[in-house]
XYZ file of C-alpha atoms in Angstrom:
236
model
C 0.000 0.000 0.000
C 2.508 2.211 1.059
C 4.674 1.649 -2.790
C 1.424 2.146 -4.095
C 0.840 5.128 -2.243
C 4.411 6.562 -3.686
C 4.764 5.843 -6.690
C 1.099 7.711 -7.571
C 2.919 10.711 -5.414
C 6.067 10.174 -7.962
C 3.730 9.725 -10.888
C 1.458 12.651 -10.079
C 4.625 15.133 -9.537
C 6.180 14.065 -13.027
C 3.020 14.388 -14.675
C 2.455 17.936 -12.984
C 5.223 19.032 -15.434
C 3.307 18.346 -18.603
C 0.535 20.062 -18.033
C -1.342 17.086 -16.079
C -3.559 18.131 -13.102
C -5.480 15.594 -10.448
C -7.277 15.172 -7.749
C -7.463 18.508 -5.209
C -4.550 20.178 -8.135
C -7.275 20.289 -10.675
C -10.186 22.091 -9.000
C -8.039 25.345 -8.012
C -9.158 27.725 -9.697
C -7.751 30.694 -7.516
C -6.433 33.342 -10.956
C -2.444 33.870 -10.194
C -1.622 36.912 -8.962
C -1.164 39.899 -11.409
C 2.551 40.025 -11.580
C 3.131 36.429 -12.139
C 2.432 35.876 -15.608
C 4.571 38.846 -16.259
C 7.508 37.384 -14.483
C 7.247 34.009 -15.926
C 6.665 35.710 -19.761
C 9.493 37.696 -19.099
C 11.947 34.521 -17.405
C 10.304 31.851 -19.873
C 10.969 33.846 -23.257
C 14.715 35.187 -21.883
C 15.433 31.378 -21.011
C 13.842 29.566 -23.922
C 15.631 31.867 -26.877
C 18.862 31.349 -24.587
C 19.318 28.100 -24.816
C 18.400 28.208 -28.435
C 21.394 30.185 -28.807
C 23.609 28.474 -26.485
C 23.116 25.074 -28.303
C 23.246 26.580 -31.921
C 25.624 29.028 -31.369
C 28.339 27.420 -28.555
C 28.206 23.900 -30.589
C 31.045 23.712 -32.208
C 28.773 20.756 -33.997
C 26.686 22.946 -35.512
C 28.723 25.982 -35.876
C 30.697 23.530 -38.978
C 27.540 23.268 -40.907
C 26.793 26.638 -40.838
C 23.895 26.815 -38.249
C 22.952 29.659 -37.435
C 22.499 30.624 -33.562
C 18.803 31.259 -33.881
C 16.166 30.824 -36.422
C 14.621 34.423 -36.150
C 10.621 32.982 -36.250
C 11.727 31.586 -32.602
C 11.432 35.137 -31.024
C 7.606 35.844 -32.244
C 7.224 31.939 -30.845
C 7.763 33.166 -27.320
C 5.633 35.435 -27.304
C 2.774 32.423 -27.685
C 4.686 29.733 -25.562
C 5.393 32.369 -22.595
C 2.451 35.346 -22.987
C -0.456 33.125 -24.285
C -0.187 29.894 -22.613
C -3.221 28.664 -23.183
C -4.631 29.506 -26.695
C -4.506 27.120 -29.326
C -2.098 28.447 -31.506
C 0.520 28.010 -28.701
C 0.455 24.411 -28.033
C 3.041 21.770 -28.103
C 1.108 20.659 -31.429
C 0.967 23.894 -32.806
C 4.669 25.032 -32.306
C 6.274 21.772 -33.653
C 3.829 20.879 -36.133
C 3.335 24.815 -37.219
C 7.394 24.882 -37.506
C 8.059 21.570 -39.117
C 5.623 22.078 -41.771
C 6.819 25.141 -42.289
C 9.986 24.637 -43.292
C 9.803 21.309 -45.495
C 7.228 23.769 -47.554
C 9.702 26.815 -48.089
C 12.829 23.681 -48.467
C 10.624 22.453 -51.435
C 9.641 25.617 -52.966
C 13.387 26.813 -52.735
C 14.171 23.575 -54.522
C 11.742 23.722 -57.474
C 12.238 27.740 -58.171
C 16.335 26.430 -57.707
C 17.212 29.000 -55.231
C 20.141 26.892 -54.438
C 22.618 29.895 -53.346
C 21.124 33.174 -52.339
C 24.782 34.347 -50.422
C 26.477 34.299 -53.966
C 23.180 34.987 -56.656
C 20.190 37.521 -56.853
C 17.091 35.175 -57.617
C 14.364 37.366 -59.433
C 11.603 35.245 -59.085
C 12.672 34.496 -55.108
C 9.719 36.958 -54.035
C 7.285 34.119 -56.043
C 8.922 31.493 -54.071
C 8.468 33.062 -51.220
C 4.876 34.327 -50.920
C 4.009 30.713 -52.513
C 5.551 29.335 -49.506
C 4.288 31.036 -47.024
C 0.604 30.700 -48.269
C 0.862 27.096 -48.739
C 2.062 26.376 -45.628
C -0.773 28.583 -43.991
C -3.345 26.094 -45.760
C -1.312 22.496 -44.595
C -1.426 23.813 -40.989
C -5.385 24.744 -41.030
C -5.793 21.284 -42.775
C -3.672 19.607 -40.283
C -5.009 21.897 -36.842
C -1.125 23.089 -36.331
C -1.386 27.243 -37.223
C 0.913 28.708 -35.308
C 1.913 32.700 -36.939
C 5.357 32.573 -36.334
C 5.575 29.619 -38.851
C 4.784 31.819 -41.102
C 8.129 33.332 -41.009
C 9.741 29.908 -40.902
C 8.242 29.142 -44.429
C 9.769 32.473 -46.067
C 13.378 31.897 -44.932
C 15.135 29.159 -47.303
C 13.800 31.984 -49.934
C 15.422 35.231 -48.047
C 17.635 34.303 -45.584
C 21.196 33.150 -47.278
C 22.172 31.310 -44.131
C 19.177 29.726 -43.869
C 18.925 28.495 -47.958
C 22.421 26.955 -47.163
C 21.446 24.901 -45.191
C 19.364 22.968 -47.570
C 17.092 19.786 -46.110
C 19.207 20.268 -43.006
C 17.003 23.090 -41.520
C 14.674 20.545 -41.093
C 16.015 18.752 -37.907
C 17.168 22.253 -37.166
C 13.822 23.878 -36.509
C 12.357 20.114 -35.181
C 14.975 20.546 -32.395
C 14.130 24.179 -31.752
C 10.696 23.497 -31.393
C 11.426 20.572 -29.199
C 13.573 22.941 -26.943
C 11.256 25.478 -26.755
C 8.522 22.947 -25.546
C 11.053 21.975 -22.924
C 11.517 25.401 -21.567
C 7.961 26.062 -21.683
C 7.248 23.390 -19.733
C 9.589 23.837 -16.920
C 8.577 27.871 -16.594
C 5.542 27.741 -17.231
C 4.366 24.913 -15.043
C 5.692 26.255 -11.721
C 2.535 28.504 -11.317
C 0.432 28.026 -14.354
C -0.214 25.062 -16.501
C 0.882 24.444 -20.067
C 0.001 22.794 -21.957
C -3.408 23.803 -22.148
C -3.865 20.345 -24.122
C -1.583 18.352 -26.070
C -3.016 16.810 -28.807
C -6.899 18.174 -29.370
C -8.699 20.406 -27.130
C -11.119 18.950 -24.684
C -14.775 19.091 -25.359
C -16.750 21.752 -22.665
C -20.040 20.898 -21.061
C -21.336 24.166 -21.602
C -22.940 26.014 -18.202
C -26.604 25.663 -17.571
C -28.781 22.203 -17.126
C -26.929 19.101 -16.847
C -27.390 16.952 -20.178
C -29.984 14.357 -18.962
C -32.004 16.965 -17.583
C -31.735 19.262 -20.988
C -32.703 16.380 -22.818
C -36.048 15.629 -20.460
C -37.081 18.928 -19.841
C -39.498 19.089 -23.046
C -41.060 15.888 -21.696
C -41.379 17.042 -17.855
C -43.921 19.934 -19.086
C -47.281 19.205 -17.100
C -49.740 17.710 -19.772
C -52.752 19.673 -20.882
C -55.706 18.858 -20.108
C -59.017 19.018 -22.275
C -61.290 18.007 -19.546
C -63.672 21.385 -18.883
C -63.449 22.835 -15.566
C -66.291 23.792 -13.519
C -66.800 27.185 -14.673
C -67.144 26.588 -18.072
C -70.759 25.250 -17.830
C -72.139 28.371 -16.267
């Protein structure tokens, strides 16, 4: 009883971390006080686009392939993992799926307009590439429930960014493991007095306020029946 007991303590504090809420946890409902999400906007968005930097711009891994130390789309991306917590377009599913897509659309268009070399060459239908990009990838992510703005930006940059067009297919894994990072941080800031994620995967369906369901459903039927039978004045 008593392993039982701690491992659903253990269990229950590890989940707490990804957004997971039981028993007494999940009815607070007390808002936090006015400074707080301030503080944790502020220390969440200084910490999540610094070790962004410190891992693509200290690596000596990925300073040889050219990396650079922060894909600039990151920076509007903390303002929705840190400021808006819980809207949809700031979700775990948004920010990597948002990203990803993102940037294997602008890859692809970069490839098939051959804007191969932007550092070295002036591409004069780049602007075509770009806004074809960008408004594809805005259509995969509302097909697929990942919008997330900032991956907006992601889709434009193999087309204007000459750092970012050298890197070819390999910005893929690039902005997969900056949007994995960024979930991290966001879930160790802003879990310490708020809760994110908000949901994971699909947003849980709300019993909207007013009459319980079974009693919505019988209240046409609890009427009291008319009745034709005449009442005593009506034979005077």
């Amino acid at each position: 009883m008593h392993v039982a007991s701690s491992v659903k303590r253990h269990t229950t504090w590890i989940t707490h971390w990804f957004g997971f809420r039981h028993g007494s946890e999940a009815k607070r409902s007390d808002p936090p006080t006015i400074y707080v999400p301030y503080l944790w906007a502020f220390l969440g968005s200084f910490s999540g686009l610094a070790v962004l930097q410190a891992i693509f711009g200290q690596s000596a891994y990925f300073i040889q392939r050219g990396v650079p130390p922060l894909v600039a789309s990151y920076g509007a991306s903390a303002v929705l993992c840190f400021a808006a917590i819980e809207v949809p377009l700031a979700q775990p599913r948004a920010v990597i799926g948002g990203h990803f897509i993102s940037a294997l659309t602008g890859v692809i268009f970069a490839r098939i307009f051959s804007i191969n070399n932007l550092a070295e060459h002036e591409y004069r239908l780049a602007w075509l590439a770009a806004s074809l990009s960008t408004a594809t990838a805005v259509v995969v992510m509302m097909l697929t429930k990942t919008t997330h703005p900032p991956a907006g930006a992601t889709a434009l940059l193999p087309m204007v960014e000459p750092t970012i067009n050298g890197l070819g297919w390999y910005f893929l894994p690039v902005v997969l493991l900056s949007s994995v990072v960024m979930i991290a941080v966001a879930l160790l800031t802003n879990n310490i007095q708020r809760r994110y994620p908000a949901f994971w995967w699909s947003p849980k369906s709300i019993q909207p306020k007013g009459l319980p369901v079974s009693q919505e459903k019988t209240e046409p039927h609890s009427q009291a029946p008319s009745t034709d039978q005449p009442t005593p004045d009506s034979h005077k």
